[in-house]
C-alpha atoms as one frame of an Amber mdcrd trajectory, in Angstrom:
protein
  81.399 -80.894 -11.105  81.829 -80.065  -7.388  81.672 -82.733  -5.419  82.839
 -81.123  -1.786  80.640 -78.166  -1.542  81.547 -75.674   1.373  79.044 -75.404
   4.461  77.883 -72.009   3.560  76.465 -73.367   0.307  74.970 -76.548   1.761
  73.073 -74.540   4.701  72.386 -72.208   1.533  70.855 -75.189  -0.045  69.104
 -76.688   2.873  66.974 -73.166   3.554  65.970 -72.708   0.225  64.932 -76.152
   0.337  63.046 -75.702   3.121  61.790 -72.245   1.885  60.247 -74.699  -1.028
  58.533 -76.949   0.762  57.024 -74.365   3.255  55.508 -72.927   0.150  53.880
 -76.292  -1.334  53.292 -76.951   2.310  51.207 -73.813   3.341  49.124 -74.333
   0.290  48.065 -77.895   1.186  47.345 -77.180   4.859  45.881 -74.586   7.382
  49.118 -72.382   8.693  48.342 -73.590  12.212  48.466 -76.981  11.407  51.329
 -79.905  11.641  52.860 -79.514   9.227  53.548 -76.305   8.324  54.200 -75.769
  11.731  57.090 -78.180  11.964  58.752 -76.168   8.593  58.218 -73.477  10.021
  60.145 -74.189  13.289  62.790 -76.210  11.177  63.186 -72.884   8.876  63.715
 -71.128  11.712  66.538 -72.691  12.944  68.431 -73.132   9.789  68.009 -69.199
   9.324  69.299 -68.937  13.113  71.965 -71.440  12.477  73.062 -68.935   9.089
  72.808 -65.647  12.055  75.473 -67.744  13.800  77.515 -68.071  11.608  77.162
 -65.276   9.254  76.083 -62.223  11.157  72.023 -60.816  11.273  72.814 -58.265
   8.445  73.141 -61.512   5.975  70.189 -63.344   7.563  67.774 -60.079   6.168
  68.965 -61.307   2.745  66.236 -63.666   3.158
């Protein structure tokens, strides 16, 4: 088992995480609302924070 896991996979991790709960999320609740807002926004970032550090030709993977 790997216990140190690099930084790509953890971001990795993290958006399809968030990816997952935007899902669940958007089914519960009106898109303009709270909630799915504040996924939305945190998706965001995590997929800007991947453009970083990866380049925009991996961040159309997604």
């Amino acid at each position: 088992m790997k216990i140190n896991n690099s930084k790509e996979e953890v971001l990795l991790k993290r958006i399809e995480d968030t990816r997952q709960k935007m899902i669940k999320t958007s089914t519960l609740f009106p898109l303009h609302s709270y909630e799915v807002v504040t996924i939305s926004v945190k998706l965001d970032n995590l997929l800007n924070k991947w453009e970083i550090l990866y380049g925009k030709n991996e961040k159309r993977n997604f």
